[in-house]
mmCIF file of C-alpha atoms and ligand atoms in Angstrom:
data_model
loop_
_atom_site.group_PDB
_atom_site.id
_atom_site.type_symbol
_atom_site.label_atom_id
_atom_site.label_comp_id
_atom_site.label_asym_id
_atom_site.label_seq_id
_atom_site.Cartn_x
_atom_site.Cartn_y
_atom_site.Cartn_z
ATOM 1 C CA MET O 1049 -84.757 -10.303 -21.657
ATOM 2 C CA SER O 1050 -83.575 -13.409 -19.631
ATOM 3 C CA VAL O 1051 -83.419 -13.546 -15.826
ATOM 4 C CA PHE O 1052 -79.823 -13.905 -16.051
ATOM 5 C CA PHE O 1053 -79.027 -10.422 -17.806
ATOM 6 C CA ASN O 1054 -76.677 -8.324 -15.864
ATOM 7 C CA SER O 1055 -78.848 -5.686 -14.325
ATOM 8 C CA ILE O 1056 -76.629 -2.806 -15.304
ATOM 9 C CA TYR O 1057 -77.707 -3.505 -18.997
ATOM 10 C CA LYS O 1058 -81.360 -3.989 -18.308
ATOM 11 C CA GLU O 1059 -82.441 -0.440 -19.332
ATOM 12 C CA LEU O 1060 -80.063 -0.202 -22.403
ATOM 13 C CA GLU O 1061 -81.701 0.970 -25.439
ATOM 14 C CA PRO O 1062 -79.559 -0.318 -28.435
ATOM 15 C CA TYR O 1063 -78.681 1.866 -31.535
ATOM 16 C CA THR O 1064 -81.221 1.456 -34.276
ATOM 17 C CA PRO O 1065 -79.021 1.144 -37.559
ATOM 18 C CA GLY O 1066 -80.471 2.594 -40.852
ATOM 19 C CA GLU O 1067 -82.567 0.102 -42.546
ATOM 20 C CA GLN O 1068 -80.706 -2.532 -44.768
ATOM 21 C CA PRO O 1069 -83.964 -4.058 -46.498
ATOM 22 C CA GLN O 1070 -83.628 -7.222 -48.341
ATOM 23 C CA ASP O 1071 -87.069 -7.230 -49.782
ATOM 24 C CA LYS O 1072 -86.623 -5.329 -52.963
ATOM 25 C CA LYS O 1073 -83.948 -3.269 -54.603
ATOM 26 C CA TYR O 1074 -84.114 0.312 -53.479
ATOM 27 C CA VAL O 1075 -82.151 3.378 -54.533
ATOM 28 C CA LYS O 1076 -80.474 3.442 -51.154
ATOM 29 C CA LEU O 1077 -80.040 6.800 -49.711
ATOM 30 C CA ASN O 1078 -80.379 6.095 -46.016
ATOM 31 C CA THR O 1079 -77.074 5.085 -44.569
ATOM 32 C CA ASN O 1080 -74.609 7.366 -46.389
ATOM 33 C CA GLU O 1081 -72.558 4.806 -48.131
ATOM 34 C CA SER O 1082 -70.506 5.396 -51.284
ATOM 35 C CA PRO O 1083 -72.149 4.908 -54.730
ATOM 36 C CA PHE O 1084 -68.828 4.037 -55.996
ATOM 37 C CA PRO O 1085 -67.058 0.712 -55.809
ATOM 38 C CA PRO O 1086 -63.928 0.469 -53.624
ATOM 39 C CA ALA O 1087 -60.721 1.559 -55.518
ATOM 40 C CA PRO O 1088 -59.463 -0.920 -58.389
ATOM 41 C CA GLY O 1089 -56.383 -2.049 -55.980
ATOM 42 C CA VAL O 1090 -58.920 -3.165 -53.130
ATOM 43 C CA ILE O 1091 -61.002 -5.163 -55.523
ATOM 44 C CA LYS O 1092 -57.632 -6.901 -56.914
ATOM 45 C CA ALA O 1093 -56.618 -7.452 -53.153
ATOM 46 C CA VAL O 1094 -59.864 -9.253 -52.359
ATOM 47 C CA ASN O 1095 -59.540 -11.355 -55.195
ATOM 48 C CA GLU O 1096 -55.903 -12.397 -54.686
ATOM 49 C CA SER O 1097 -56.326 -12.830 -51.068
ATOM 50 C CA GLU O 1098 -56.409 -16.448 -50.666
ATOM 51 C CA ALA O 1099 -58.851 -18.121 -48.440
ATOM 52 C CA MET O 1100 -56.243 -20.302 -47.075
ATOM 53 C CA ASP O 1101 -54.716 -17.139 -45.540
ATOM 54 C CA LEU O 1102 -57.796 -17.121 -43.421
ATOM 55 C CA ARG O 1103 -56.879 -19.999 -41.270
ATOM 56 C CA LEU O 1104 -54.092 -17.625 -39.762
ATOM 57 C CA TYR O 1105 -55.004 -14.899 -37.320
ATOM 58 C CA SER O 1106 -54.760 -11.256 -38.497
ATOM 59 C CA ASP O 1107 -51.801 -9.069 -37.479
ATOM 60 C CA PRO O 1108 -52.876 -7.846 -34.014
ATOM 61 C CA GLU O 1109 -50.612 -4.796 -34.482
ATOM 62 C CA LEU O 1110 -52.156 -3.919 -37.948
ATOM 63 C CA LYS O 1111 -48.659 -2.857 -38.931
ATOM 64 C CA PRO O 1112 -49.098 -2.389 -42.601
ATOM 65 C CA LEU O 1113 -52.260 -0.272 -42.241
ATOM 66 C CA LYS O 1114 -50.715 1.795 -39.348
ATOM 67 C CA ALA O 1115 -47.822 2.478 -41.404
ATOM 68 C CA GLN O 1116 -50.095 3.459 -44.385
ATOM 69 C CA LEU O 1117 -52.119 5.709 -42.337
ATOM 70 C CA ALA O 1118 -48.984 7.338 -40.608
ATOM 71 C CA GLU O 1119 -47.493 8.096 -44.019
ATOM 72 C CA THR O 1120 -50.872 9.425 -45.373
ATOM 73 C CA PHE O 1121 -51.617 11.729 -42.282
ATOM 74 C CA ALA O 1122 -47.824 12.684 -41.685
ATOM 75 C CA MET O 1123 -47.886 11.118 -38.327
ATOM 76 C CA THR O 1124 -45.891 8.309 -36.811
ATOM 77 C CA THR O 1125 -47.562 4.973 -36.084
ATOM 78 C CA ASP O 1126 -47.588 5.857 -32.392
ATOM 79 C CA ASN O 1127 -50.419 8.318 -33.352
ATOM 80 C CA VAL O 1128 -52.580 5.814 -34.866
ATOM 81 C CA PHE O 1129 -55.366 3.567 -33.503
ATOM 82 C CA ILE O 1130 -57.293 1.379 -35.753
ATOM 83 C CA GLY O 1131 -60.839 -0.289 -34.938
ATOM 84 C CA ASN O 1132 -63.362 -2.457 -36.422
ATOM 85 C CA GLY O 1133 -65.233 0.292 -37.883
ATOM 86 C CA SER O 1134 -65.141 3.904 -36.089
ATOM 87 C CA ASP O 1135 -68.002 2.671 -34.047
ATOM 88 C CA GLU O 1136 -65.610 0.570 -32.147
ATOM 89 C CA VAL O 1137 -62.997 3.389 -32.045
ATOM 90 C CA LEU O 1138 -65.662 5.634 -30.382
ATOM 91 C CA ASN O 1139 -66.690 3.057 -27.966
ATOM 92 C CA TYR O 1140 -63.223 2.572 -26.849
ATOM 93 C CA ALA O 1141 -62.706 6.228 -26.573
ATOM 94 C CA PHE O 1142 -65.855 6.504 -24.402
ATOM 95 C CA MET O 1143 -64.622 3.718 -22.160
ATOM 96 C CA ALA O 1144 -61.030 5.077 -21.889
ATOM 97 C CA PHE O 1145 -62.015 8.925 -21.302
ATOM 98 C CA GLY O 1146 -65.699 8.911 -19.894
ATOM 99 C CA GLU O 1147 -64.997 8.764 -16.234
ATOM 100 C CA ASP O 1148 -65.896 12.353 -15.614
ATOM 101 C CA GLY O 1149 -68.900 12.298 -18.336
ATOM 102 C CA ILE O 1150 -68.927 13.208 -21.888
ATOM 103 C CA ALA O 1151 -70.615 16.257 -23.403
ATOM 104 C CA TYR O 1152 -71.952 16.352 -26.978
ATOM 105 C CA PRO O 1153 -74.856 18.120 -28.764
ATOM 106 C CA ASP O 1154 -78.406 17.212 -28.721
ATOM 107 C CA ILE O 1155 -78.646 16.623 -32.375
ATOM 108 C CA THR O 1156 -75.965 14.382 -33.357
ATOM 109 C CA TYR O 1157 -74.889 10.946 -34.178
ATOM 110 C CA SER O 1158 -77.325 9.025 -32.115
ATOM 111 C CA PHE O 1159 -74.868 6.179 -31.210
ATOM 112 C CA TYR O 1160 -73.095 8.448 -28.651
ATOM 113 C CA ILE O 1161 -75.779 8.157 -26.163
ATOM 114 C CA VAL O 1162 -75.935 4.411 -26.753
ATOM 115 C CA ILE O 1163 -72.239 3.945 -25.827
ATOM 116 C CA ALA O 1164 -72.457 6.330 -23.179
ATOM 117 C CA ASN O 1165 -75.145 4.299 -21.468
ATOM 118 C CA LEU O 1166 -73.260 1.054 -22.277
ATOM 119 C CA ASN O 1167 -70.267 2.220 -20.437
ATOM 120 C CA GLN O 1168 -72.022 4.011 -17.730
ATOM 121 C CA VAL O 1169 -70.707 7.329 -18.913
ATOM 122 C CA GLU O 1170 -72.746 10.302 -17.908
ATOM 123 C CA SER O 1171 -74.059 12.391 -20.909
ATOM 124 C CA ASP O 1172 -74.081 16.076 -20.791
ATOM 125 C CA ILE O 1173 -76.271 16.987 -23.628
ATOM 126 C CA LYS O 1174 -75.761 20.625 -25.139
ATOM 127 C CA PRO O 1175 -78.649 22.007 -27.424
ATOM 128 C CA LEU O 1176 -77.497 23.158 -31.108
ATOM 129 C CA ASN O 1177 -78.076 26.681 -32.060
ATOM 130 C CA SER O 1178 -81.581 27.502 -33.616
ATOM 131 C CA ASP O 1179 -79.715 27.499 -37.077
ATOM 132 C CA PHE O 1180 -78.496 23.885 -36.211
ATOM 133 C CA THR O 1181 -74.876 24.842 -35.862
ATOM 134 C CA VAL O 1182 -73.011 23.728 -32.821
ATOM 135 C CA ASP O 1183 -72.990 25.941 -29.716
ATOM 136 C CA VAL O 1184 -69.336 26.526 -29.268
ATOM 137 C CA GLU O 1185 -69.578 28.613 -26.124
ATOM 138 C CA ALA O 1186 -71.515 25.724 -24.446
ATOM 139 C CA PHE O 1187 -68.255 23.667 -24.720
ATOM 140 C CA LEU O 1188 -65.879 25.945 -23.120
ATOM 141 C CA GLY O 1189 -67.226 26.332 -19.594
ATOM 142 C CA GLU O 1190 -67.354 29.218 -17.494
ATOM 143 C CA LYS O 1191 -65.232 32.185 -17.967
ATOM 144 C CA ASN O 1192 -62.152 33.143 -15.798
ATOM 145 C CA ALA O 1193 -61.320 36.645 -14.887
ATOM 146 C CA ASP O 1194 -58.754 37.020 -17.560
ATOM 147 C CA GLY O 1195 -61.008 35.945 -20.296
ATOM 148 C CA SER O 1196 -59.992 32.326 -20.569
ATOM 149 C CA HIS O 1197 -62.423 29.340 -19.808
ATOM 150 C CA LYS O 1198 -62.739 27.094 -17.240
ATOM 151 C CA GLY O 1199 -63.588 23.946 -19.471
ATOM 152 C CA LEU O 1200 -66.455 21.501 -18.777
ATOM 153 C CA GLY O 1201 -64.494 19.168 -16.488
ATOM 154 C CA LYS O 1202 -65.568 16.211 -18.773
ATOM 155 C CA SER O 1203 -64.712 14.909 -22.127
ATOM 156 C CA ILE O 1204 -66.280 16.080 -25.230
ATOM 157 C CA VAL O 1205 -67.442 14.538 -28.563
ATOM 158 C CA ILE O 1206 -68.464 16.298 -31.644
ATOM 159 C CA ALA O 1207 -69.063 15.039 -35.002
ATOM 160 C CA ASN O 1208 -67.459 17.449 -37.568
ATOM 161 C CA PRO O 1209 -69.356 17.867 -39.908
ATOM 162 C CA ASN O 1210 -72.069 16.967 -37.811
ATOM 163 C CA ALA O 1211 -74.759 14.256 -38.470
ATOM 164 C CA PRO O 1212 -77.539 14.416 -39.392
ATOM 165 C CA THR O 1213 -77.210 18.093 -40.231
ATOM 166 C CA GLY O 1214 -74.180 17.923 -42.316
ATOM 167 C CA ILE O 1215 -73.014 21.318 -40.996
ATOM 168 C CA ALA O 1216 -69.191 21.840 -40.256
ATOM 169 C CA MET O 1217 -67.514 23.874 -37.586
ATOM 170 C CA SER O 1218 -64.219 25.635 -38.074
ATOM 171 C CA LEU O 1219 -60.805 24.569 -36.811
ATOM 172 C CA GLU O 1220 -60.629 27.818 -34.975
ATOM 173 C CA ASP O 1221 -63.770 26.741 -32.927
ATOM 174 C CA ILE O 1222 -62.120 23.277 -32.451
ATOM 175 C CA SER O 1223 -59.002 24.841 -31.055
ATOM 176 C CA ARG O 1224 -60.878 27.019 -28.636
ATOM 177 C CA ILE O 1225 -62.629 23.833 -27.443
ATOM 178 C CA CYS O 1226 -59.328 21.764 -27.013
ATOM 179 C CA GLU O 1227 -57.553 24.862 -25.273
ATOM 180 C CA ALA O 1228 -60.505 25.379 -22.846
ATOM 181 C CA ASN O 1229 -60.747 21.588 -21.790
ATOM 182 C CA LYS O 1230 -56.960 20.844 -21.594
ATOM 183 C CA ASP O 1231 -57.732 18.601 -18.698
ATOM 184 C CA HIS O 1232 -60.165 16.212 -20.753
ATOM 185 C CA VAL O 1233 -60.079 14.454 -24.153
ATOM 186 C CA VAL O 1234 -61.843 16.160 -27.150
ATOM 187 C CA ILE O 1235 -62.912 13.692 -29.558
ATOM 188 C CA ILE O 1236 -63.792 15.097 -32.954
ATOM 189 C CA ASP O 1237 -65.609 12.455 -35.193
ATOM 190 C CA GLU O 1238 -64.564 13.209 -38.657
ATOM 191 C CA ALA O 1239 -66.641 10.342 -40.447
ATOM 192 C CA TYR O 1240 -67.835 12.844 -43.217
ATOM 193 C CA VAL O 1241 -64.772 15.224 -43.204
ATOM 194 C CA ASP O 1242 -63.407 14.008 -46.715
ATOM 195 C CA PHE O 1243 -66.416 15.732 -48.252
ATOM 196 C CA ALA O 1244 -65.802 19.063 -46.483
ATOM 197 C CA GLU O 1245 -63.775 22.080 -47.679
ATOM 198 C CA GLU O 1246 -60.116 21.530 -47.422
ATOM 199 C CA GLY O 1247 -58.824 22.752 -44.198
ATOM 200 C CA THR O 1248 -61.606 21.311 -42.195
ATOM 201 C CA SER O 1249 -59.944 18.270 -40.474
ATOM 202 C CA ALA O 1250 -58.687 18.442 -37.033
ATOM 203 C CA VAL O 1251 -55.695 16.128 -37.759
ATOM 204 C CA ALA O 1252 -53.825 19.303 -38.410
ATOM 205 C CA LEU O 1253 -54.375 20.163 -34.607
ATOM 206 C CA VAL O 1254 -52.999 17.052 -33.098
ATOM 207 C CA PRO O 1255 -49.378 18.065 -32.865
ATOM 208 C CA LYS O 1256 -50.644 20.958 -30.968
ATOM 209 C CA TYR O 1257 -53.174 19.625 -28.590
ATOM 210 C CA GLU O 1258 -52.303 16.340 -26.431
ATOM 211 C CA ASN O 1259 -56.016 16.085 -25.645
ATOM 212 C CA LEU O 1260 -57.495 15.940 -29.087
ATOM 213 C CA LEU O 1261 -58.676 12.473 -30.576
ATOM 214 C CA VAL O 1262 -59.662 12.609 -34.275
ATOM 215 C CA VAL O 1263 -61.742 9.746 -35.510
ATOM 216 C CA GLN O 1264 -62.093 8.721 -39.090
ATOM 217 C CA THR O 1265 -63.504 5.835 -41.047
ATOM 218 C CA PHE O 1266 -62.923 3.997 -44.298
ATOM 219 C CA SER O 1267 -66.967 3.531 -44.504
ATOM 220 C CA LYS O 1268 -67.856 6.641 -46.454
ATOM 221 C CA SER O 1269 -65.463 8.328 -48.784
ATOM 222 C CA ARG O 1270 -63.231 5.065 -49.202
ATOM 223 C CA SER O 1271 -66.330 2.891 -50.235
ATOM 224 C CA LEU O 1272 -65.635 0.389 -47.550
ATOM 225 C CA ALA O 1273 -68.529 0.275 -45.230
ATOM 226 C CA GLY O 1274 -68.805 -3.396 -45.258
ATOM 227 C CA ALA O 1275 -65.147 -3.866 -44.433
ATOM 228 C CA ARG O 1276 -65.489 -2.239 -41.142
ATOM 229 C CA VAL O 1277 -62.454 -0.273 -40.570
ATOM 230 C CA GLY O 1278 -62.046 3.148 -38.578
ATOM 231 C CA PHE O 1279 -59.137 4.648 -37.058
ATOM 232 C CA ALA O 1280 -58.371 7.642 -34.750
ATOM 233 C CA ILE O 1281 -55.321 9.898 -34.687
ATOM 234 C CA GLY O 1282 -54.236 11.260 -31.526
ATOM 235 C CA SER O 1283 -51.194 11.916 -29.157
ATOM 236 C CA ALA O 1284 -49.196 8.854 -28.511
ATOM 237 C CA PRO O 1285 -50.262 8.458 -24.556
ATOM 238 C CA ILE O 1286 -53.986 8.745 -25.641
ATOM 239 C CA ILE O 1287 -53.504 6.077 -28.476
ATOM 240 C CA GLN O 1288 -51.585 3.832 -26.027
ATOM 241 C CA ASP O 1289 -54.589 3.927 -23.696
ATOM 242 C CA LEU O 1290 -56.891 2.908 -26.408
ATOM 243 C CA GLU O 1291 -54.607 0.201 -27.260
ATOM 244 C CA THR O 1292 -54.706 -1.055 -23.687
ATOM 245 C CA LEU O 1293 -58.445 -1.475 -23.986
ATOM 246 C CA ARG O 1294 -58.345 -3.005 -27.344
ATOM 247 C CA ASN O 1295 -55.711 -5.701 -26.287
ATOM 248 C CA SER O 1296 -57.962 -6.272 -23.320
ATOM 249 C CA ASN O 1297 -60.932 -7.042 -25.483
ATOM 250 C CA ASN O 1298 -60.244 -8.170 -28.918
ATOM 251 C CA PRO O 1299 -56.550 -7.765 -30.236
ATOM 252 C CA TYR O 1300 -57.558 -9.329 -33.505
ATOM 253 C CA ASN O 1301 -60.288 -6.704 -34.135
ATOM 254 C CA VAL O 1302 -59.622 -6.008 -37.923
ATOM 255 C CA ASN O 1303 -59.600 -9.118 -40.020
ATOM 256 C CA ARG O 1304 -56.952 -9.869 -42.624
ATOM 257 C CA ILE O 1305 -59.058 -8.992 -45.706
ATOM 258 C CA SER O 1306 -60.296 -5.765 -44.404
ATOM 259 C CA MET O 1307 -56.776 -4.597 -43.437
ATOM 260 C CA LYS O 1308 -55.581 -5.234 -47.036
ATOM 261 C CA CYS O 1309 -58.533 -3.610 -48.476
ATOM 262 C CA ALA O 1310 -57.993 -0.486 -46.239
ATOM 263 C CA VAL O 1311 -54.185 -0.205 -47.255
ATOM 264 C CA GLU O 1312 -55.077 -0.390 -50.948
ATOM 265 C CA ALA O 1313 -57.766 2.053 -50.508
ATOM 266 C CA LEU O 1314 -55.483 4.586 -48.945
ATOM 267 C CA LYS O 1315 -52.812 4.001 -51.646
ATOM 268 C CA ASP O 1316 -55.089 5.108 -54.413
ATOM 269 C CA ASN O 1317 -55.377 8.799 -53.395
ATOM 270 C CA ALA O 1318 -56.430 9.772 -56.931
ATOM 271 C CA TYR O 1319 -59.527 7.509 -56.936
ATOM 272 C CA PHE O 1320 -60.530 8.847 -53.681
ATOM 273 C CA GLU O 1321 -60.043 12.574 -54.555
ATOM 274 C CA LYS O 1322 -62.176 11.995 -57.792
ATOM 275 C CA ASN O 1323 -65.009 10.257 -55.707
ATOM 276 C CA CYS O 1324 -65.122 12.892 -53.077
ATOM 277 C CA ASN O 1325 -65.331 15.751 -55.867
ATOM 278 C CA THR O 1326 -68.034 13.973 -57.545
ATOM 279 C CA ILE O 1327 -70.031 13.684 -54.346
ATOM 280 C CA ARG O 1328 -69.616 17.447 -53.668
ATOM 281 C CA GLU O 1329 -70.862 18.286 -57.330
ATOM 282 C CA ASN O 1330 -73.896 15.792 -56.806
ATOM 283 C CA ARG O 1331 -74.488 17.490 -53.646
ATOM 284 C CA ALA O 1332 -74.524 21.000 -54.864
ATOM 285 C CA TYR O 1333 -76.768 19.745 -57.803
ATOM 286 C CA ALA O 1334 -79.253 17.847 -55.548
ATOM 287 C CA LYS O 1335 -79.275 20.628 -53.014
ATOM 288 C CA ALA O 1336 -80.294 23.274 -55.875
ATOM 289 C CA GLU O 1337 -82.928 20.889 -57.327
ATOM 290 C CA LEU O 1338 -84.346 20.424 -53.644
ATOM 291 C CA GLU O 1339 -84.530 24.135 -53.134
ATOM 292 C CA LYS O 1340 -86.189 24.723 -56.565
ATOM 293 C CA LEU O 1341 -88.905 22.485 -55.065
ATOM 294 C CA GLY O 1342 -89.340 24.552 -52.042
ATOM 295 C CA PHE O 1343 -87.231 22.667 -49.735
ATOM 296 C CA ASN O 1344 -85.131 24.094 -46.823
ATOM 297 C CA VAL O 1345 -81.609 22.384 -47.280
ATOM 298 C CA LEU O 1346 -79.134 22.682 -44.406
ATOM 299 C CA PRO O 1347 -75.639 23.810 -45.662
ATOM 300 C CA SER O 1348 -73.868 20.220 -46.047
ATOM 301 C CA GLN O 1349 -70.129 19.794 -46.045
ATOM 302 C CA SER O 1350 -70.920 15.880 -45.867
ATOM 303 C CA ASN O 1351 -72.251 13.290 -48.122
ATOM 304 C CA PHE O 1352 -75.712 13.761 -47.237
ATOM 305 C CA LEU O 1353 -78.415 16.496 -47.279
ATOM 306 C CA PHE O 1354 -80.596 17.387 -44.550
ATOM 307 C CA ALA O 1355 -83.752 18.564 -45.903
ATOM 308 C CA GLU O 1356 -87.399 19.540 -44.976
ATOM 309 C CA SER O 1357 -90.339 20.440 -47.434
ATOM 310 C CA ASN O 1358 -92.422 23.232 -47.133
ATOM 311 C CA LYS O 1359 -95.217 21.136 -48.667
ATOM 312 C CA ILE O 1360 -95.163 17.700 -47.191
ATOM 313 C CA GLU O 1361 -94.284 16.670 -43.535
ATOM 314 C CA GLY O 1362 -90.914 14.616 -42.961
ATOM 315 C CA GLY O 1363 -92.451 11.469 -42.099
ATOM 316 C CA ALA O 1364 -95.084 11.303 -44.860
ATOM 317 C CA LEU O 1365 -92.151 12.106 -47.647
ATOM 318 C CA TYR O 1366 -89.887 9.362 -46.069
ATOM 319 C CA LYS O 1367 -92.676 6.796 -46.509
ATOM 320 C CA ALA O 1368 -93.835 8.118 -49.824
ATOM 321 C CA LEU O 1369 -90.256 7.694 -51.118
ATOM 322 C CA LYS O 1370 -90.098 4.293 -49.611
ATOM 323 C CA ASP O 1371 -93.230 3.102 -51.541
ATOM 324 C CA ARG O 1372 -91.751 4.218 -54.637
ATOM 325 C CA GLY O 1373 -88.530 2.479 -54.034
ATOM 326 C CA VAL O 1374 -86.314 5.297 -52.604
ATOM 327 C CA LEU O 1375 -84.870 4.927 -49.200
ATOM 328 C CA VAL O 1376 -83.866 7.910 -47.078
ATOM 329 C CA ARG O 1377 -83.526 8.361 -43.246
ATOM 330 C CA HIS O 1378 -86.053 10.058 -41.233
ATOM 331 C CA PHE O 1379 -85.385 10.640 -37.456
ATOM 332 C CA THR O 1380 -88.527 11.166 -34.926
ATOM 333 C CA SER O 1381 -86.896 13.219 -32.449
ATOM 334 C CA PRO O 1382 -89.189 16.454 -32.241
ATOM 335 C CA LYS O 1383 -86.641 19.033 -33.406
ATOM 336 C CA ILE O 1384 -85.806 17.408 -36.666
ATOM 337 C CA SER O 1385 -88.800 15.213 -37.269
ATOM 338 C CA ASN O 1386 -89.901 17.504 -40.250
ATOM 339 C CA PHE O 1387 -86.381 16.675 -41.945
ATOM 340 C CA ASN O 1388 -85.075 13.945 -44.025
ATOM 341 C CA ARG O 1389 -81.393 12.889 -44.283
ATOM 342 C CA ILE O 1390 -80.660 12.019 -47.870
ATOM 343 C CA THR O 1391 -77.350 10.436 -48.915
ATOM 344 C CA VAL O 1392 -75.766 12.023 -51.856
ATOM 345 C CA GLY O 1393 -75.335 9.240 -54.175
ATOM 346 C CA SER O 1394 -74.628 9.064 -58.161
ATOM 347 C CA ARG O 1395 -75.985 11.781 -60.419
ATOM 348 C CA GLU O 1396 -78.453 9.190 -61.696
ATOM 349 C CA GLU O 1397 -79.613 8.363 -58.178
ATOM 350 C CA MET O 1398 -80.005 12.002 -57.401
ATOM 351 C CA ASP O 1399 -82.075 12.422 -60.587
ATOM 352 C CA ILE O 1400 -84.370 9.466 -59.480
ATOM 353 C CA LEU O 1401 -84.658 11.120 -56.026
ATOM 354 C CA ILE O 1402 -85.885 14.560 -57.591
ATOM 355 C CA ASP O 1403 -88.100 12.960 -60.125
ATOM 356 C CA THR O 1404 -89.780 10.844 -57.493
ATOM 357 C CA ILE O 1405 -90.314 13.841 -55.188
ATOM 358 C CA LYS O 1406 -91.754 15.684 -58.013
ATOM 359 C CA VAL O 1407 -94.343 12.925 -58.553
ATOM 360 C CA ILE O 1408 -95.081 12.797 -54.847
ATOM 361 C CA LEU O 1409 -95.451 16.536 -54.590
ATOM 362 C CA ASN O 1410 -97.957 16.729 -57.691
ATOM 363 C CA GLU O 1411 -100.020 14.015 -55.908
ATOM 364 C CA TYR O 1412 -99.916 15.483 -52.529
HETATM 365 N N1 PMP R 2487 -69.623 8.575 -36.983
HETATM 366 C C1 PMP R 2487 -70.669 9.249 -37.540
HETATM 367 C C2 PMP R 2487 -71.111 10.644 -37.324
HETATM 368 C C3 PMP R 2487 -71.386 8.236 -38.198
HETATM 369 O O1 PMP R 2487 -72.522 8.831 -39.099
HETATM 370 C C4 PMP R 2487 -71.174 6.899 -38.558
HETATM 371 C C5 PMP R 2487 -71.990 6.158 -39.449
HETATM 372 N N2 PMP R 2487 -73.188 5.606 -39.020
HETATM 373 C C6 PMP R 2487 -69.927 6.433 -37.778
HETATM 374 C C7 PMP R 2487 -69.324 7.362 -36.877
HETATM 375 C C8 PMP R 2487 -69.619 4.942 -37.907
HETATM 376 O O2 PMP R 2487 -69.145 4.477 -39.012
HETATM 377 P P1 PMP R 2487 -68.375 3.249 -39.041
HETATM 378 O O3 PMP R 2487 -68.596 2.335 -37.838
HETATM 379 O O4 PMP R 2487 -68.948 2.630 -40.235
HETATM 380 O O5 PMP R 2487 -66.886 3.743 -39.236
#
């Protein structure tokens, strides 16, 4: 650290992204990327996008992508915000709505605490239930005499499905949280919602709740992690607040090529649906195979499984897999240190994973 560093940032602990190792080729099941290439239209758009265009700034209003998102979600463009990955969207949401603090579960996406600290937003951390589900009551606040709830007096962020558990909560529970906390923003981070059962997405509730902001990404279900495009759907005033921050920071936040890719990815709904279905099938297959090997696998609605073995400790399994060329994600926080988060990849990748685990368990 230099002597010049702003003292308010001296204690910051930056986010640790999943490993992106360059030493050898791994079966890469550690950062929840898609095993499938982007939609054919995306590849064509990149090939066609002349490098000459890059001399021009990107469209700061991101009009074609806003229009395509509005059409896809049956909203107006006033309901759509676009960021450089959903991490950027989340950061703007914490900046915009974190004044009174932000509540979120103890086991969740570990980026929340980092952006809370970056933006001097106080975190109110609510433990998950012992079965790793979100404790909905903890987000409602005290009860009034008429049975309604007071709310928490601060904003809320919940990943649904949650990460790294993969467990989803119901729209009824999200409605209860929005209803109880009408004076603050409820952010539902739906990075993995496209792999969940139909009817899980809270976008359906946006017309009903002015305080609801739903965040999604092109990184997982649309195979565009490297393009860095995320978005949010919410009421027009909330979106306007995010636009104010974006235009005060980096109005050209999404580059020309990425925007083109995102538009093409949205247009190819059949390809998107097919890939999401394949991931659901591979998820069910891998879960059943892991259970045959004695694993406890949480009920996942996402493109990853969170699993613990009854024979080998989480950290040891992570290392043994890595030594054999299979990369999964291990978290060291005590409540979940026996688990590994395993991205659901192609059927071949799942077979390599299972076969490698069999070898490890035999040797162990
Ligand atoms: N939310 C959750 C829950 C995630 O796991 C991730 C991926 N690490 C993100 C948001 C961010 O994704 P991206 O910035 O690639 O859109």
